[in-house]
Coordinates of C-alpha atoms in Angstrom, one line a residue:
M1 CA -14.4 1.4 10.0
T2 CA -13.6 0.1 6.6
D3 CA -15.4 -3.1 5.7
P4 CA -13.1 -6.1 5.3
A5 CA -15.4 -7.4 2.6
D6 CA -14.2 -4.7 0.3
L7 CA -10.5 -5.5 -0.4
G8 CA -8.1 -4.3 -3.0
I9 CA -5.4 -6.9 -3.2
C10 CA -1.7 -6.0 -4.0
L11 CA -1.1 -7.8 -7.2
A12 CA 2.6 -8.1 -6.7
T13 CA 1.9 -10.7 -3.9
L14 CA 0.4 -13.1 -6.4
L15 CA 3.6 -13.2 -8.6
P16 CA 6.3 -15.7 -8.0
D17 CA 8.9 -13.1 -9.2
P18 CA 7.3 -9.7 -9.0
F19 CA 10.3 -7.9 -10.4
N20 CA 10.2 -10.1 -13.6
A21 CA 6.5 -10.8 -14.4
D22 CA 5.3 -11.3 -18.0
A23 CA 1.9 -10.7 -19.4
A24 CA 0.5 -14.0 -18.9
A25 CA 1.4 -14.0 -15.1
I26 CA 0.0 -10.5 -14.6
L27 CA -3.2 -11.5 -16.3
S28 CA -3.4 -14.6 -13.9
T29 CA -3.3 -12.3 -10.8
L30 CA -6.2 -10.3 -12.1
D31 CA -8.2 -13.6 -12.8
A32 CA -7.4 -14.7 -9.3
A33 CA -8.4 -11.4 -7.7
A34 CA -11.7 -11.5 -9.6
R35 CA -12.4 -15.1 -8.7
H36 CA -12.1 -14.6 -5.0
G37 CA -14.2 -11.5 -4.7
F38 CA -11.7 -8.7 -4.4
G39 CA -13.2 -5.3 -5.5
G40 CA -10.0 -3.8 -6.6
V41 CA -6.3 -4.0 -6.9
S42 CA -3.1 -2.2 -5.9
A43 CA -0.8 -2.3 -9.0
W44 CA 2.9 -1.7 -9.4
S45 CA 3.5 0.7 -12.3
L46 CA 6.2 -2.0 -13.5
H47 CA 3.3 -4.5 -13.9
V48 CA 1.1 -2.1 -15.7
M49 CA 3.9 -1.6 -18.2
N50 CA 5.0 -5.2 -18.4
L51 CA 1.5 -6.1 -19.5
D52 CA 1.5 -3.3 -22.3
P53 CA 3.3 0.1 -22.6
D54 CA -0.2 1.7 -23.1
P55 CA -1.8 1.7 -19.6
R56 CA -5.2 1.5 -21.2
V57 CA -4.5 -2.1 -21.9
F58 CA -4.1 -2.9 -18.2
N59 CA -7.1 -0.9 -17.3
R60 CA -9.4 -2.7 -19.8
A61 CA -8.1 -6.1 -18.4
V62 CA -8.9 -4.9 -14.8
R63 CA -12.4 -3.7 -15.8
D64 CA -13.3 -6.6 -18.0
R65 CA -13.0 -8.6 -14.7
G66 CA -15.2 -6.4 -12.8
L67 CA -12.3 -4.9 -10.8
E68 CA -10.9 -1.4 -10.4
V69 CA -7.3 0.0 -9.9
R70 CA -7.5 1.6 -6.4
V71 CA -3.8 2.3 -5.8
V72 CA -0.8 2.7 -7.9
E73 CA 2.7 1.9 -6.5
A74 CA 5.1 3.7 -6.1
A75 CA 6.8 7.1 -6.4
T76 CA 10.3 6.9 -5.0
G77 CA 12.1 10.0 -6.4
W78 CA 10.4 12.8 -4.3
G79 CA 13.1 12.6 -1.6
A80 CA 16.2 12.5 -3.9
S81 CA 19.2 14.3 -2.5
D82 CA 19.5 16.3 -5.7
G83 CA 15.9 17.6 -5.6
I84 CA 15.0 16.0 -8.9
D85 CA 11.9 13.8 -8.7
R86 CA 12.4 11.4 -11.5
D87 CA 9.2 9.2 -11.3
G88 CA 6.6 11.4 -9.6
D89 CA 4.8 12.6 -12.7
F90 CA 5.1 9.2 -14.4
T91 CA 3.3 7.5 -11.4
L92 CA 0.7 10.2 -11.2
D93 CA 0.1 10.2 -14.9
M94 CA -0.3 6.3 -14.7
A95 CA -2.8 6.7 -11.8
G96 CA -4.8 9.2 -13.9
E97 CA -4.9 6.7 -16.9
L98 CA -6.0 3.9 -14.7
G99 CA -8.7 6.0 -12.8
A100 CA -7.0 5.5 -9.3
H101 CA -7.3 8.1 -6.8
Q102 CA -4.4 7.0 -4.6
I103 CA -0.7 6.5 -5.1
V104 CA 2.0 5.4 -2.7
A105 CA 5.2 7.4 -2.0
V106 CA 8.1 5.5 -0.5
T107 CA 11.9 6.3 0.0
L108 CA 14.4 3.6 -0.5
E109 CA 17.2 5.7 1.0
A110 CA 18.6 4.6 4.4
A111 CA 18.8 8.3 5.3
F112 CA 17.9 11.6 3.8
A113 CA 20.7 13.9 2.8
D114 CA 18.7 16.8 3.3
G115 CA 15.5 16.4 5.5
G116 CA 14.0 19.8 4.6
R117 CA 14.4 19.0 0.8
A118 CA 12.6 15.6 1.4
V119 CA 9.6 17.5 3.2
A120 CA 9.5 19.9 0.2
G121 CA 9.8 17.1 -2.3
F122 CA 6.8 15.2 -0.7
A123 CA 4.8 18.5 -0.6
D124 CA 5.5 19.1 -4.2
L125 CA 4.5 15.6 -5.2
C126 CA 1.2 16.1 -3.2
D127 CA 0.6 19.4 -5.1
R128 CA 0.9 17.9 -8.4
A129 CA -1.3 15.0 -7.2
A130 CA -3.9 17.4 -6.0
E131 CA -4.3 18.8 -9.4
R132 CA -5.4 15.3 -10.5
H133 CA -7.5 14.7 -7.6
I134 CA -5.1 12.0 -6.3
R135 CA -4.0 11.3 -2.7
V136 CA -0.5 10.4 -1.8
A137 CA 0.2 7.9 1.0
L138 CA 3.8 7.8 2.5
E139 CA 4.7 4.3 3.3
F140 CA 7.3 3.8 6.2
L141 CA 9.9 1.0 5.9
P142 CA 11.9 -0.1 9.0
W143 CA 15.1 0.0 7.1
S144 CA 14.6 3.4 5.4
A145 CA 14.9 7.1 6.1
V146 CA 11.2 7.0 7.2
P147 CA 11.4 3.9 9.5
D148 CA 8.3 4.2 11.6
L149 CA 4.8 5.8 12.0
A150 CA 6.1 8.7 14.0
S151 CA 8.7 9.7 11.3
A152 CA 6.1 9.4 8.7
S153 CA 3.5 11.5 10.6
A154 CA 6.1 14.1 11.3
L155 CA 7.1 14.3 7.5
T156 CA 3.6 14.5 6.3
A157 CA 2.7 17.1 9.1
A158 CA 5.6 19.2 7.9
A159 CA 4.5 19.0 4.4
G160 CA 1.1 20.1 5.4
R161 CA -0.8 18.9 2.4
P162 CA -4.5 17.8 2.8
N163 CA -4.1 15.1 0.3
G164 CA -1.0 13.7 1.8
G165 CA -1.2 10.9 4.3
I166 CA 0.2 7.7 5.4
L167 CA 0.2 3.9 4.3
L168 CA 0.4 1.6 7.2
D169 CA 1.6 -1.9 6.4
T170 CA 0.9 -4.2 9.2
W171 CA 4.2 -6.1 8.9
H172 CA 6.1 -2.6 8.9
W173 CA 3.8 -1.7 11.9
Q174 CA 5.0 -4.7 13.9
R175 CA 8.6 -4.6 12.7
Q176 CA 9.1 -0.7 13.0
P177 CA 11.9 0.3 15.6
G178 CA 10.3 -0.1 19.0
G179 CA 7.4 -2.2 17.7
P180 CA 3.7 -1.0 17.4
C181 CA 3.0 2.5 18.7
P182 CA -0.8 2.9 19.3
E183 CA -0.1 6.2 21.2
V184 CA 1.3 7.7 18.0
L185 CA -1.6 6.4 15.9
E186 CA -4.3 7.5 18.3
G187 CA -2.9 11.0 18.2
L188 CA -3.3 11.3 14.3
P189 CA -6.1 13.1 12.5
A190 CA -8.9 11.0 10.8
G191 CA -7.5 11.5 7.3
A192 CA -3.9 10.6 8.0
I193 CA -4.1 6.9 7.4
Q194 CA -5.2 6.6 3.8
V195 CA -4.2 2.9 3.2
V196 CA -3.7 -0.1 5.3
Q197 CA -1.9 -3.1 3.9
L198 CA -2.9 -6.3 5.7
C199 CA -0.5 -9.1 6.4
D200 CA 0.8 -10.6 9.6
A201 CA 4.3 -11.1 11.2
S202 CA 6.0 -13.8 13.1
A203 CA 6.8 -13.3 16.8
E204 CA 10.6 -13.1 16.1
P205 CA 12.1 -11.1 13.3
G206 CA 14.1 -13.0 10.7
V207 CA 17.7 -12.5 10.1
D208 CA 17.1 -10.8 6.7
P209 CA 14.4 -8.1 7.1
M210 CA 14.0 -7.6 3.4
G211 CA 13.9 -11.3 2.6
E212 CA 11.2 -11.8 5.4
A213 CA 9.2 -8.9 4.0
M214 CA 9.2 -10.2 0.4
A215 CA 8.7 -13.8 1.1
S216 CA 7.7 -14.9 4.6
R217 CA 4.8 -12.8 5.7
P218 CA 2.1 -14.9 7.5
L219 CA -1.6 -14.7 6.6
P220 CA -3.5 -12.3 8.8
G221 CA -4.4 -14.1 12.0
E222 CA -1.5 -16.5 11.9
G223 CA 1.0 -14.2 13.4
V224 CA 1.3 -11.6 16.2
V225 CA -0.2 -8.5 14.8
D226 CA -3.1 -7.4 17.0
F227 CA -5.7 -6.6 14.3
I228 CA -8.5 -5.9 16.7
A229 CA -6.5 -3.3 18.6
L230 CA -5.3 -1.7 15.4
A231 CA -8.9 -1.6 13.8
S232 CA -10.1 -0.2 17.1
A233 CA -7.4 2.6 17.1
L234 CA -8.3 3.6 13.5
E235 CA -12.0 3.7 14.3
G236 CA -11.3 5.8 17.3
I237 CA -9.7 8.4 15.2
G238 CA -12.4 8.2 12.5
A239 CA -10.1 6.6 9.8
T240 CA -11.6 4.8 6.9
P241 CA -8.5 3.7 4.9
L242 CA -8.4 1.6 1.8
L243 CA -7.7 -2.1 2.9
C244 CA -5.1 -3.7 0.5
P245 CA -3.9 -7.3 1.5
E246 CA -0.2 -7.6 0.9
V247 CA 0.9 -11.0 1.9
F248 CA 4.2 -11.9 0.4
N249 CA 4.7 -15.6 1.1
A250 CA 6.6 -17.8 -1.3
G251 CA 5.5 -20.9 0.3
L252 CA 1.9 -20.4 0.1
L253 CA 2.1 -18.8 -3.3
A254 CA 3.5 -22.2 -4.6
A255 CA -0.1 -23.5 -4.5
G256 CA -0.8 -21.0 -7.4
P257 CA -2.2 -17.5 -7.4
S258 CA -5.8 -18.4 -7.4
T259 CA -5.5 -20.7 -4.4
F260 CA -3.3 -18.2 -2.5
A261 CA -5.6 -15.3 -3.3
G262 CA -8.5 -17.3 -1.8
S263 CA -6.6 -18.0 1.3
V264 CA -5.6 -14.3 1.6
A265 CA -9.2 -13.2 1.2
D266 CA -10.5 -15.6 3.7
A267 CA -7.8 -14.6 6.2
C268 CA -8.3 -10.9 5.9
R269 CA -12.0 -11.2 6.2
S270 CA -11.6 -13.2 9.4
A271 CA -8.9 -11.3 11.0
W272 CA -10.1 -7.6 10.3
P273 CA -13.4 -6.6 12.1
S274 CA -16.4 -5.7 10.1
G275 CA -17.5 -2.1 9.9
R276 CA -19.1 0.4 7.7
H277 CA -18.0 0.9 4.1
P278 CA -15.8 3.9 3.5
G279 CA -16.9 6.7 1.1
P280 CA -15.0 7.0 -2.2
P281 CA -11.5 8.8 -2.0
D282 CA -11.6 12.2 -3.4
G283 CA -8.0 13.2 -3.7
G284 CA -8.2 15.6 -0.7
H285 CA -10.8 17.9 -2.3

């Protein structure tokens, strides 16, 4: 089981407006992550570029604070209906510059125009990632063409790439159609779950799923996600995913990024069971 002491926080959650963050705000998130004992970060490519068009500037800022970039988010063009992946190489190149061995792939489409083309696109992204010793985690979003763990598992299995896997966000896990599906998780191979994003979910879904996801996630342990059962299921299949807290909560963030980061760290380490430390990701090789 992955040790909850070793966390890589999603920097976007420490920004009041993650879609319009300036250099000072981005540096403040790195300061907050370092101050509260996070070992690494998951970074949006947007924030890397907002700090400086040269990714090495972001990388130096990260390493100067004793951190590392563990995940780069996100490749979105692999499932395009025209078969043209417009951001895959950009995301992979950035991960390479930052020394990250993991990227996230996600589709923002409500449905795939061609499911077979989407599988081929994901497989091709994984092949290009493998050349760089990088893993690709497919994130399922309840409102997207990949709405749940079962569909993410089916797509990655159809692609059949050893460095292709799944990102399990615990808010998405709770809100996926039909709710949590431990029977699906328990049937996956050990390497299928590459990343777990930690947050909680309220008992009743909000009227605006996207708004809830981006601004109203509870801290781990303050909602209804069964972290003990989830961790047990992951341990049962031998999974050792990267743990990346992703608590988007505008109310709690109002206290400032450092105070919020401390609350996130404490909540994650309390809610997620302790276990052995995972080995370093190797990009599927």
